[in-house]
mmCIF file of C-alpha atoms in Angstrom:
data_model
loop_
_atom_site.group_PDB
_atom_site.id
_atom_site.type_symbol
_atom_site.label_atom_id
_atom_site.label_comp_id
_atom_site.label_asym_id
_atom_site.label_seq_id
_atom_site.Cartn_x
_atom_site.Cartn_y
_atom_site.Cartn_z
ATOM 1 C CA MET A 132 51.223 1.064 13.131
ATOM 2 C CA LEU A 133 52.052 1.030 9.458
ATOM 3 C CA GLY A 134 49.382 0.725 6.741
ATOM 4 C CA PHE A 135 49.602 -1.809 3.954
ATOM 5 C CA HIS A 136 49.563 0.764 1.170
ATOM 6 C CA ASP A 137 52.458 2.639 2.755
ATOM 7 C CA HIS A 138 54.739 -0.088 1.419
ATOM 8 C CA ASP A 139 55.812 -0.269 -2.180
ATOM 9 C CA ALA A 140 55.802 -4.056 -2.078
ATOM 10 C CA ASP A 141 54.073 -5.702 -5.041
ATOM 11 C CA PHE A 142 51.887 -8.539 -3.701
ATOM 12 C CA ASP A 143 50.995 -10.767 -6.593
ATOM 13 C CA ASN A 144 49.005 -13.178 -4.516
ATOM 14 C CA LEU A 145 48.010 -14.030 -0.987
ATOM 15 C CA THR A 146 50.889 -16.511 -0.548
ATOM 16 C CA SER A 147 53.621 -14.013 -1.271
ATOM 17 C CA CYS A 148 51.721 -11.444 0.729
ATOM 18 C CA LEU A 149 51.618 -13.673 3.792
ATOM 19 C CA SER A 150 55.308 -14.523 3.347
ATOM 20 C CA ILE A 151 56.255 -10.864 3.393
ATOM 21 C CA LEU A 152 53.935 -10.210 6.323
ATOM 22 C CA PHE A 153 55.584 -13.057 8.209
ATOM 23 C CA ASN A 154 58.982 -11.474 7.615
ATOM 24 C CA LEU A 155 57.611 -8.110 8.663
ATOM 25 C CA GLN A 156 56.217 -9.646 11.823
ATOM 26 C CA LYS A 157 59.677 -11.011 12.601
ATOM 27 C CA SER A 158 60.946 -7.447 12.147
ATOM 28 C CA GLY A 159 58.576 -6.380 14.930
ATOM 29 C CA PHE A 160 55.591 -5.096 12.909
ATOM 30 C CA ASN A 161 52.005 -5.738 13.990
ATOM 31 C CA LEU A 162 50.838 -8.729 11.927
ATOM 32 C CA LYS A 163 47.177 -8.269 12.773
ATOM 33 C CA ILE A 164 46.945 -4.875 11.184
ATOM 34 C CA PHE A 165 48.902 -5.899 8.113
ATOM 35 C CA LEU A 166 46.840 -9.040 7.586
ATOM 36 C CA TYR A 167 43.609 -7.026 7.767
ATOM 37 C CA LYS A 168 44.862 -4.658 5.124
ATOM 38 C CA ALA A 169 46.143 -7.511 2.968
ATOM 39 C CA MET A 170 42.758 -9.258 3.093
ATOM 40 C CA GLU A 171 41.137 -6.117 1.822
ATOM 41 C CA THR A 172 43.038 -6.402 -1.451
ATOM 42 C CA THR A 173 41.387 -9.795 -2.060
ATOM 43 C CA LYS A 174 37.861 -8.374 -1.798
ATOM 44 C CA SER A 175 35.639 -8.353 -4.886
ATOM 45 C CA SER A 176 34.431 -5.016 -6.191
ATOM 46 C CA THR A 177 31.009 -5.893 -4.738
ATOM 47 C CA GLU A 178 32.503 -6.272 -1.311
ATOM 48 C CA GLU A 179 34.346 -2.998 -1.708
ATOM 49 C CA GLU A 180 31.083 -1.283 -2.606
ATOM 50 C CA ALA A 181 29.345 -2.948 0.321
ATOM 51 C CA PHE A 182 31.970 -1.300 2.500
ATOM 52 C CA GLU A 183 31.644 2.013 0.691
ATOM 53 C CA PHE A 184 27.822 2.069 0.685
ATOM 54 C CA GLU A 185 25.706 1.038 3.628
ATOM 55 C CA VAL A 186 22.158 -0.165 2.852
ATOM 56 C CA ARG A 187 19.997 0.119 5.965
ATOM 57 C CA LYS A 188 16.735 1.346 7.490
ATOM 58 C CA LEU A 189 16.067 5.075 7.697
ATOM 59 C CA GLU A 190 17.222 6.633 10.951
ATOM 60 C CA ILE A 191 15.860 9.825 12.451
ATOM 61 C CA SER A 192 19.288 11.464 12.092
ATOM 62 C CA ASP A 193 19.207 10.959 8.302
ATOM 63 C CA LYS A 194 17.420 14.276 7.857
ATOM 64 C CA ARG A 195 20.786 15.904 8.534
ATOM 65 C CA LYS A 196 22.422 13.642 5.950
ATOM 66 C CA GLY A 197 20.500 14.940 2.936
ATOM 67 C CA PHE A 198 17.513 12.552 2.977
ATOM 68 C CA VAL A 199 14.962 15.270 2.210
ATOM 69 C CA GLU A 200 17.145 16.868 -0.480
ATOM 70 C CA LEU A 201 17.394 13.441 -2.120
ATOM 71 C CA LEU A 202 13.589 13.077 -2.155
ATOM 72 C CA GLN A 203 13.422 16.448 -3.888
ATOM 73 C CA GLN A 204 15.076 14.786 -6.891
ATOM 74 C CA LEU A 205 12.063 12.437 -7.069
ATOM 75 C CA THR A 206 9.059 14.745 -6.855
ATOM 76 C CA VAL A 207 7.583 17.699 -5.045
ATOM 77 C CA CYS A 208 9.062 17.699 -1.566
ATOM 78 C CA ASP A 209 9.283 21.020 0.192
ATOM 79 C CA SER A 210 11.675 21.482 3.041
ATOM 80 C CA ILE A 211 10.340 19.774 6.153
ATOM 81 C CA SER A 212 10.686 21.202 9.651
ATOM 82 C CA ASP A 213 12.504 19.061 12.203
ATOM 83 C CA GLU A 214 9.270 18.711 14.163
ATOM 84 C CA ALA A 215 7.260 17.551 11.136
ATOM 85 C CA PHE A 216 10.029 15.162 10.121
ATOM 86 C CA ASP A 217 10.312 13.630 13.583
ATOM 87 C CA ARG A 218 6.532 13.280 13.851
ATOM 88 C CA ARG A 219 6.242 11.511 10.491
ATOM 89 C CA PHE A 220 9.265 9.336 11.331
ATOM 90 C CA GLU A 221 7.565 8.212 14.538
ATOM 91 C CA GLU A 222 4.256 7.589 12.745
ATOM 92 C CA VAL A 223 5.979 5.328 10.233
ATOM 93 C CA ALA A 224 8.018 3.638 12.992
ATOM 94 C CA GLU A 225 4.769 2.645 14.741
ATOM 95 C CA TYR A 226 4.196 0.150 11.941
ATOM 96 C CA GLY A 227 7.534 -1.521 12.613
ATOM 97 C CA ASP A 228 8.551 -3.907 9.845
ATOM 98 C CA ASP A 229 5.234 -3.341 8.047
ATOM 99 C CA HIS A 230 6.563 -0.043 6.676
ATOM 100 C CA LEU A 231 10.261 -0.050 5.933
ATOM 101 C CA ILE A 232 12.051 2.981 4.542
ATOM 102 C CA CYS A 233 15.472 1.976 3.261
ATOM 103 C CA VAL A 234 18.420 4.295 2.604
ATOM 104 C CA VAL A 235 21.894 3.935 1.152
ATOM 105 C CA GLU A 236 24.552 5.991 2.921
ATOM 106 C CA ASP A 237 27.856 6.881 1.301
ATOM 107 C CA ARG A 238 30.284 6.168 4.146
ATOM 108 C CA ASP A 239 32.876 8.557 2.742
ATOM 109 C CA SER A 240 30.649 11.614 2.503
ATOM 110 C CA GLY A 241 28.139 10.603 5.182
ATOM 111 C CA ARG A 242 25.326 11.506 2.769
ATOM 112 C CA ILE A 243 22.157 9.573 1.927
ATOM 113 C CA ILE A 244 22.452 8.822 -1.792
ATOM 114 C CA ALA A 245 19.523 6.469 -2.412
ATOM 115 C CA THR A 246 16.201 5.588 -0.816
ATOM 116 C CA GLY A 247 13.089 3.482 -1.339
ATOM 117 C CA SER A 248 10.305 2.099 0.825
ATOM 118 C CA VAL A 249 8.070 -0.928 1.096
ATOM 119 C CA LEU A 250 4.656 -1.013 2.740
ATOM 120 C CA ILE A 251 3.307 -4.439 3.733
ATOM 121 C CA GLU A 252 -0.404 -4.932 3.065
ATOM 122 C CA LYS A 253 -2.289 -7.692 4.894
ATOM 123 C CA LYS A 254 -4.994 -9.254 2.782
ATOM 124 C CA PHE A 255 -7.641 -11.951 3.043
ATOM 125 C CA ILE A 256 -7.103 -13.239 -0.486
ATOM 126 C CA ARG A 257 -4.336 -15.717 -1.284
ATOM 127 C CA ASN A 258 -4.788 -17.588 1.964
ATOM 128 C CA CYS A 259 -4.547 -14.420 4.078
ATOM 129 C CA GLY A 260 -1.530 -13.364 2.010
ATOM 130 C CA LYS A 261 0.613 -10.252 2.187
ATOM 131 C CA VAL A 262 1.771 -7.913 -0.574
ATOM 132 C CA GLY A 263 4.675 -5.461 -0.514
ATOM 133 C CA HIS A 264 4.097 -2.058 -2.120
ATOM 134 C CA ILE A 265 7.399 -0.473 -3.188
ATOM 135 C CA GLU A 266 7.290 3.329 -3.251
ATOM 136 C CA ASP A 267 9.460 6.438 -3.577
ATOM 137 C CA VAL A 268 12.588 4.937 -5.112
ATOM 138 C CA VAL A 269 15.302 7.457 -5.961
ATOM 139 C CA VAL A 270 19.061 7.334 -6.479
ATOM 140 C CA ASP A 271 21.162 10.509 -6.324
ATOM 141 C CA SER A 272 21.537 11.703 -9.922
ATOM 142 C CA ASN A 273 25.220 12.460 -9.230
ATOM 143 C CA ILE A 274 25.953 8.794 -8.460
ATOM 144 C CA ARG A 275 25.965 6.571 -11.511
ATOM 145 C CA GLY A 276 27.190 3.074 -12.348
ATOM 146 C CA LYS A 277 27.148 1.759 -8.796
ATOM 147 C CA HIS A 278 23.954 -0.295 -9.195
ATOM 148 C CA LEU A 279 22.559 1.378 -6.093
ATOM 149 C CA GLY A 280 18.996 1.258 -7.403
ATOM 150 C CA ARG A 281 19.233 -2.466 -7.949
ATOM 151 C CA LYS A 282 20.815 -3.013 -4.514
ATOM 152 C CA MET A 283 18.027 -1.121 -2.862
ATOM 153 C CA ILE A 284 15.252 -2.901 -4.761
ATOM 154 C CA GLY A 285 16.927 -6.162 -3.734
ATOM 155 C CA PHE A 286 16.945 -5.021 -0.102
ATOM 156 C CA LEU A 287 13.239 -4.084 -0.232
ATOM 157 C CA CYS A 288 12.287 -7.345 -1.984
ATOM 158 C CA ASP A 289 14.270 -9.378 0.555
ATOM 159 C CA HIS A 290 12.423 -7.605 3.345
ATOM 160 C CA ALA A 291 9.014 -8.250 1.738
ATOM 161 C CA ARG A 292 9.902 -11.919 1.225
ATOM 162 C CA ALA A 293 11.055 -12.226 4.843
ATOM 163 C CA MET A 294 7.756 -10.676 5.956
ATOM 164 C CA GLY A 295 5.882 -13.451 4.149
ATOM 165 C CA CYS A 296 4.699 -11.544 1.067
ATOM 166 C CA TYR A 297 3.786 -13.600 -1.996
ATOM 167 C CA LYS A 298 4.617 -10.662 -4.287
ATOM 168 C CA VAL A 299 5.847 -7.092 -4.419
ATOM 169 C CA ILE A 300 4.329 -4.475 -6.702
ATOM 170 C CA LEU A 301 5.264 -0.961 -7.775
ATOM 171 C CA ASP A 302 4.248 1.626 -10.342
ATOM 172 C CA CYS A 303 6.756 3.254 -12.672
ATOM 173 C CA SER A 304 6.994 5.335 -15.811
ATOM 174 C CA SER A 305 7.616 3.620 -19.153
ATOM 175 C CA ASP A 306 11.223 4.914 -18.972
ATOM 176 C CA ASN A 307 11.905 2.736 -15.931
ATOM 177 C CA VAL A 308 10.263 -0.508 -17.083
ATOM 178 C CA ALA A 309 13.558 -1.953 -18.408
ATOM 179 C CA PHE A 310 15.306 -1.246 -15.097
ATOM 180 C CA TYR A 311 12.646 -3.053 -13.079
ATOM 181 C CA GLU A 312 12.652 -5.946 -15.538
ATOM 182 C CA ARG A 313 16.374 -6.349 -14.793
ATOM 183 C CA CYS A 314 15.389 -6.450 -11.103
ATOM 184 C CA GLY A 315 13.065 -9.415 -11.787
ATOM 185 C CA PHE A 316 9.760 -7.547 -12.228
ATOM 186 C CA LYS A 317 7.202 -7.975 -15.007
ATOM 187 C CA ARG A 318 4.585 -5.644 -16.427
ATOM 188 C CA LYS A 319 1.143 -6.359 -15.050
ATOM 189 C CA GLU A 320 -1.645 -3.794 -14.941
ATOM 190 C CA ILE A 321 -2.416 -0.110 -15.422
ATOM 191 C CA GLN A 322 -2.030 2.367 -12.591
ATOM 192 C CA MET A 323 -4.948 4.770 -12.168
ATOM 193 C CA VAL A 324 -4.844 7.880 -9.997
ATOM 194 C CA ASN A 325 -7.386 10.274 -8.530
ATOM 195 C CA TYR A 326 -5.867 13.529 -7.267
ATOM 196 C CA PHE A 327 -7.920 15.384 -4.701
ATOM 197 C CA GLY A 328 -8.151 19.106 -5.226
ATOM 198 C CA SER A 329 -6.787 21.247 -2.450
ATOM 199 C CA MET B 35 -51.685 -3.610 9.834
ATOM 200 C CA LEU B 36 -52.313 -3.170 6.172
ATOM 201 C CA GLY B 37 -49.571 -2.453 3.684
ATOM 202 C CA PHE B 38 -49.776 0.357 1.188
ATOM 203 C CA HIS B 39 -49.338 -1.892 -1.849
ATOM 204 C CA ASP B 40 -52.237 -4.101 -0.748
ATOM 205 C CA HIS B 41 -54.604 -1.429 -2.013
ATOM 206 C CA ASP B 42 -55.472 -1.042 -5.642
ATOM 207 C CA ALA B 43 -55.692 2.711 -5.244
ATOM 208 C CA ASP B 44 -53.870 4.663 -7.932
ATOM 209 C CA PHE B 45 -51.955 7.473 -6.238
ATOM 210 C CA ASP B 46 -50.959 9.982 -8.864
ATOM 211 C CA ASN B 47 -49.284 12.300 -6.438
ATOM 212 C CA LEU B 48 -48.652 12.911 -2.783
ATOM 213 C CA THR B 49 -51.725 15.140 -2.382
ATOM 214 C CA SER B 50 -54.208 12.519 -3.502
ATOM 215 C CA CYS B 51 -52.275 9.938 -1.532
ATOM 216 C CA LEU B 52 -52.596 11.944 1.665
ATOM 217 C CA SER B 53 -56.262 12.601 0.986
ATOM 218 C CA ILE B 54 -56.955 8.877 0.695
ATOM 219 C CA LEU B 55 -54.862 8.158 3.759
ATOM 220 C CA PHE B 56 -56.837 10.755 5.694
ATOM 221 C CA ASN B 57 -60.072 8.996 4.721
ATOM 222 C CA LEU B 58 -58.579 5.653 5.663
ATOM 223 C CA GLN B 59 -57.582 7.054 9.021
ATOM 224 C CA LYS B 60 -61.177 8.150 9.594
ATOM 225 C CA SER B 61 -62.157 4.568 8.789
ATOM 226 C CA GLY B 62 -59.966 3.421 11.685
ATOM 227 C CA PHE B 63 -56.731 2.474 9.851
ATOM 228 C CA ASN B 64 -53.330 3.236 11.305
ATOM 229 C CA LEU B 65 -52.213 6.441 9.587
ATOM 230 C CA LYS B 66 -48.645 6.188 10.797
ATOM 231 C CA ILE B 67 -47.993 2.948 8.999
ATOM 232 C CA PHE B 68 -49.690 4.084 5.829
ATOM 233 C CA LEU B 69 -47.873 7.381 5.784
ATOM 234 C CA TYR B 70 -44.489 5.587 6.163
ATOM 235 C CA LYS B 71 -45.287 3.436 3.164
ATOM 236 C CA ALA B 72 -46.561 6.392 1.184
ATOM 237 C CA MET B 73 -43.386 8.401 1.895
ATOM 238 C CA GLU B 74 -41.325 5.541 0.538
ATOM 239 C CA THR B 75 -42.906 6.017 -2.865
ATOM 240 C CA THR B 76 -41.562 9.584 -2.952
ATOM 241 C CA LYS B 77 -37.953 8.478 -2.360
ATOM 242 C CA SER B 78 -35.451 8.726 -5.196
ATOM 243 C CA SER B 79 -34.042 5.473 -6.521
ATOM 244 C CA THR B 80 -30.745 6.422 -4.832
ATOM 245 C CA GLU B 81 -32.445 6.635 -1.473
ATOM 246 C CA GLU B 82 -34.154 3.323 -2.058
ATOM 247 C CA GLU B 83 -30.821 1.717 -2.867
ATOM 248 C CA ALA B 84 -29.220 3.330 0.173
ATOM 249 C CA PHE B 85 -31.875 1.609 2.220
ATOM 250 C CA GLU B 86 -31.476 -1.676 0.347
ATOM 251 C CA PHE B 87 -27.650 -1.697 0.409
ATOM 252 C CA GLU B 88 -25.576 -0.736 3.404
ATOM 253 C CA VAL B 89 -22.021 0.498 2.689
ATOM 254 C CA ARG B 90 -19.885 0.116 5.810
ATOM 255 C CA LYS B 91 -16.635 -1.148 7.314
ATOM 256 C CA LEU B 92 -15.958 -4.883 7.397
ATOM 257 C CA GLU B 93 -17.140 -6.550 10.600
ATOM 258 C CA ILE B 94 -15.779 -9.780 12.013
ATOM 259 C CA SER B 95 -19.204 -11.419 11.570
ATOM 260 C CA ASP B 96 -19.095 -10.781 7.800
ATOM 261 C CA LYS B 97 -17.309 -14.093 7.272
ATOM 262 C CA ARG B 98 -20.682 -15.743 7.860
ATOM 263 C CA LYS B 99 -22.301 -13.405 5.338
ATOM 264 C CA GLY B 100 -20.348 -14.597 2.319
ATOM 265 C CA PHE B 101 -17.365 -12.199 2.451
ATOM 266 C CA VAL B 102 -14.810 -14.904 1.616
ATOM 267 C CA GLU B 103 -16.976 -16.416 -1.136
ATOM 268 C CA LEU B 104 -17.209 -12.942 -2.676
ATOM 269 C CA LEU B 105 -13.417 -12.577 -2.669
ATOM 270 C CA GLN B 106 -13.224 -15.885 -4.511
ATOM 271 C CA GLN B 107 -14.847 -14.122 -7.472
ATOM 272 C CA LEU B 108 -11.853 -11.774 -7.546
ATOM 273 C CA THR B 109 -8.849 -14.081 -7.372
ATOM 274 C CA VAL B 110 -7.378 -17.101 -5.644
ATOM 275 C CA CYS B 111 -8.894 -17.211 -2.181
ATOM 276 C CA ASP B 112 -9.131 -20.595 -0.536
ATOM 277 C CA SER B 113 -11.551 -21.144 2.282
ATOM 278 C CA ILE B 114 -10.224 -19.521 5.457
ATOM 279 C CA SER B 115 -10.597 -21.072 8.904
ATOM 280 C CA ASP B 116 -12.446 -19.007 11.496
ATOM 281 C CA GLU B 117 -9.205 -18.706 13.493
ATOM 282 C CA ALA B 118 -7.179 -17.471 10.525
ATOM 283 C CA PHE B 119 -9.942 -15.042 9.560
ATOM 284 C CA ASP B 120 -10.252 -13.616 13.064
ATOM 285 C CA ARG B 121 -6.462 -13.263 13.386
ATOM 286 C CA ARG B 122 -6.155 -11.407 10.069
ATOM 287 C CA PHE B 123 -9.185 -9.250 10.958
ATOM 288 C CA GLU B 124 -7.507 -8.237 14.220
ATOM 289 C CA GLU B 125 -4.176 -7.556 12.462
ATOM 290 C CA VAL B 126 -5.893 -5.216 10.024
ATOM 291 C CA ALA B 127 -7.942 -3.614 12.810
ATOM 292 C CA GLU B 128 -4.700 -2.684 14.622
ATOM 293 C CA TYR B 129 -4.108 -0.097 11.901
ATOM 294 C CA GLY B 130 -7.450 1.546 12.606
ATOM 295 C CA ASP B 131 -8.456 4.024 9.912
ATOM 296 C CA ASP B 132 -5.125 3.506 8.109
ATOM 297 C CA HIS B 133 -6.446 0.265 6.634
ATOM 298 C CA LEU B 134 -10.140 0.297 5.859
ATOM 299 C CA ILE B 135 -11.919 -2.681 4.351
ATOM 300 C CA CYS B 136 -15.328 -1.653 3.083
ATOM 301 C CA VAL B 137 -18.270 -3.943 2.332
ATOM 302 C CA VAL B 138 -21.729 -3.539 0.868
ATOM 303 C CA GLU B 139 -24.402 -5.652 2.536
ATOM 304 C CA ASP B 140 -27.680 -6.507 0.867
ATOM 305 C CA ARG B 141 -30.146 -5.895 3.702
ATOM 306 C CA ASP B 142 -32.716 -8.238 2.210
ATOM 307 C CA SER B 143 -30.485 -11.274 1.896
ATOM 308 C CA GLY B 144 -27.997 -10.349 4.623
ATOM 309 C CA ARG B 145 -25.164 -11.157 2.209
ATOM 310 C CA ILE B 146 -22.009 -9.197 1.451
ATOM 311 C CA ILE B 147 -22.268 -8.336 -2.241
ATOM 312 C CA ALA B 148 -19.326 -5.954 -2.765
ATOM 313 C CA THR B 149 -16.027 -5.126 -1.112
ATOM 314 C CA GLY B 150 -12.911 -3.006 -1.540
ATOM 315 C CA SER B 151 -10.147 -1.688 0.686
ATOM 316 C CA VAL B 152 -7.910 1.333 1.069
ATOM 317 C CA LEU B 153 -4.508 1.367 2.737
ATOM 318 C CA ILE B 154 -3.183 4.746 3.854
ATOM 319 C CA GLU B 155 0.539 5.265 3.233
ATOM 320 C CA LYS B 156 2.407 7.966 5.161
ATOM 321 C CA LYS B 157 5.135 9.598 3.115
ATOM 322 C CA PHE B 158 7.778 12.282 3.489
ATOM 323 C CA ILE B 159 7.270 13.679 -0.019
ATOM 324 C CA ARG B 160 4.510 16.179 -0.749
ATOM 325 C CA ASN B 161 4.922 17.940 2.565
ATOM 326 C CA CYS B 162 4.674 14.708 4.569
ATOM 327 C CA GLY B 163 1.681 13.717 2.445
ATOM 328 C CA LYS B 164 -0.463 10.608 2.508
ATOM 329 C CA VAL B 165 -1.601 8.353 -0.336
ATOM 330 C CA GLY B 166 -4.511 5.912 -0.365
ATOM 331 C CA HIS B 167 -3.930 2.561 -2.075
ATOM 332 C CA ILE B 168 -7.210 1.009 -3.223
ATOM 333 C CA GLU B 169 -7.109 -2.787 -3.402
ATOM 334 C CA ASP B 170 -9.269 -5.883 -3.853
ATOM 335 C CA VAL B 171 -12.385 -4.333 -5.350
ATOM 336 C CA VAL B 172 -15.087 -6.829 -6.308
ATOM 337 C CA VAL B 173 -18.846 -6.690 -6.852
ATOM 338 C CA ASP B 174 -20.944 -9.863 -6.817
ATOM 339 C CA SER B 175 -21.304 -10.942 -10.441
ATOM 340 C CA ASN B 176 -24.984 -11.698 -9.808
ATOM 341 C CA ILE B 177 -25.730 -8.066 -8.929
ATOM 342 C CA ARG B 178 -25.709 -5.755 -11.925
ATOM 343 C CA GLY B 179 -26.925 -2.255 -12.669
ATOM 344 C CA LYS B 180 -26.915 -1.057 -9.066
ATOM 345 C CA HIS B 181 -23.719 1.022 -9.354
ATOM 346 C CA LEU B 182 -22.355 -0.743 -6.298
ATOM 347 C CA GLY B 183 -18.759 -0.569 -7.569
ATOM 348 C CA ARG B 184 -19.004 3.159 -8.007
ATOM 349 C CA LYS B 185 -20.621 3.600 -4.579
ATOM 350 C CA MET B 186 -17.832 1.651 -2.957
ATOM 351 C CA ILE B 187 -15.047 3.494 -4.776
ATOM 352 C CA GLY B 188 -16.722 6.708 -3.651
ATOM 353 C CA PHE B 189 -16.769 5.464 -0.062
ATOM 354 C CA LEU B 190 -13.071 4.527 -0.197
ATOM 355 C CA CYS B 191 -12.102 7.837 -1.829
ATOM 356 C CA ASP B 192 -14.111 9.795 0.751
ATOM 357 C CA HIS B 193 -12.266 7.932 3.491
ATOM 358 C CA ALA B 194 -8.865 8.620 1.941
ATOM 359 C CA ARG B 195 -9.729 12.299 1.547
ATOM 360 C CA ALA B 196 -10.919 12.504 5.152
ATOM 361 C CA MET B 197 -7.624 10.910 6.236
ATOM 362 C CA GLY B 198 -5.735 13.737 4.534
ATOM 363 C CA CYS B 199 -4.540 11.929 1.394
ATOM 364 C CA TYR B 200 -3.599 14.078 -1.583
ATOM 365 C CA LYS B 201 -4.425 11.232 -3.982
ATOM 366 C CA VAL B 202 -5.647 7.655 -4.225
ATOM 367 C CA ILE B 203 -4.120 5.120 -6.584
ATOM 368 C CA LEU B 204 -5.044 1.651 -7.773
ATOM 369 C CA ASP B 205 -4.021 -0.859 -10.397
ATOM 370 C CA CYS B 206 -6.500 -2.406 -12.814
ATOM 371 C CA SER B 207 -6.720 -4.393 -16.024
ATOM 372 C CA SER B 208 -7.324 -2.571 -19.301
ATOM 373 C CA ASP B 209 -10.926 -3.869 -19.204
ATOM 374 C CA ASN B 210 -11.628 -1.777 -16.093
ATOM 375 C CA VAL B 211 -9.982 1.499 -17.130
ATOM 376 C CA ALA B 212 -13.264 2.969 -18.432
ATOM 377 C CA PHE B 213 -15.046 2.161 -15.158
ATOM 378 C CA TYR B 214 -12.392 3.909 -13.064
ATOM 379 C CA GLU B 215 -12.390 6.879 -15.435
ATOM 380 C CA ARG B 216 -16.104 7.247 -14.688
ATOM 381 C CA CYS B 217 -15.141 7.247 -10.994
ATOM 382 C CA GLY B 218 -12.814 10.226 -11.573
ATOM 383 C CA PHE B 219 -9.507 8.372 -12.050
ATOM 384 C CA LYS B 220 -6.939 8.894 -14.791
ATOM 385 C CA ARG B 221 -4.309 6.588 -16.261
ATOM 386 C CA LYS B 222 -0.881 7.269 -14.835
ATOM 387 C CA GLU B 223 1.915 4.713 -14.803
ATOM 388 C CA ILE B 224 2.680 1.040 -15.382
ATOM 389 C CA GLN B 225 2.286 -1.530 -12.634
ATOM 390 C CA MET B 226 5.210 -3.946 -12.272
ATOM 391 C CA VAL B 227 5.072 -7.116 -10.203
ATOM 392 C CA ASN B 228 7.613 -9.559 -8.790
ATOM 393 C CA TYR B 229 6.087 -12.857 -7.642
ATOM 394 C CA PHE B 230 8.133 -14.789 -5.100
ATOM 395 C CA GLY B 231 8.357 -18.516 -5.722
ATOM 396 C CA SER B 232 6.961 -20.718 -3.006
#
């Protein structure tokens, strides 16, 4: 089989492309493969990125793909033993769709390059409503300009909406307010914290 | 039986109180009852309030004790059918100690006069740490000066600490920052919200 890019042909549009492919087919080439490759050239950059970056739920094998090292870019996160990781993974998995940890995998490198999570809270207020709490959002500092943060926030919001939440909330530093505003969020209240001494 | 406060005796201290009780006993009164009443006068105001107000986990029967009406003081909370209430109660109960809804019951009136909840989030960061999210805190507006809010926040924080959390977080309006500072909290970040349209 011969790949599309192995030819020097200049395909200005799909019509001329198909014409050439038709001639190639008559010459005995495999049309199916060529058509697949040709269709790829008509993809938008978004589609190309969707192919390049997979947004999905965390899998237990993601520890080997740099998931923990990525979290270390966010905050204090010591190395985690395989046993501790697997145990925590199973604990979170027990909550099913009520606690989703999302990752973005770079298909080329096989590395996890972004993550974020959403925890679904079941309330009595708002007609027994639900609220999504977005937590632990981080994008690999080496990957810029791919809108991965926005993709992931979109993924988490879509999940919360599908779970029946009437809102999603998160806490961020003042530096990140503009980013979340671009994602459709608005400032609301003040986060307070009480750290327990060790 | 005769109650302690039915006497006009002026008990300056426990010694004179016991002396009078001893004489009353000789006169045929029931010492046990009198002593119980007398001991109550030596309780601290905190102990009296602990007797007057019970801080405990939400029970399914609390719907009949004004739990929903109390939530209506906090935010939008339509009346909830018994079926919807019971279903949500059971959904929350499935998470056991990972989602605690606390109430304060006034023993005299049998009404729920304060509530708050804490949701335990299991993370990978901070050595597979846990965080408590405090939500939906409200004290009956008719009850003032009893420090019920502070008692309840203490109860929720104690629970989060016992569950192994390294911190508890909450979001509040600027009006409530001073109250939470008195409870041991500090300002941290900015809460952002994304409301989904209906």
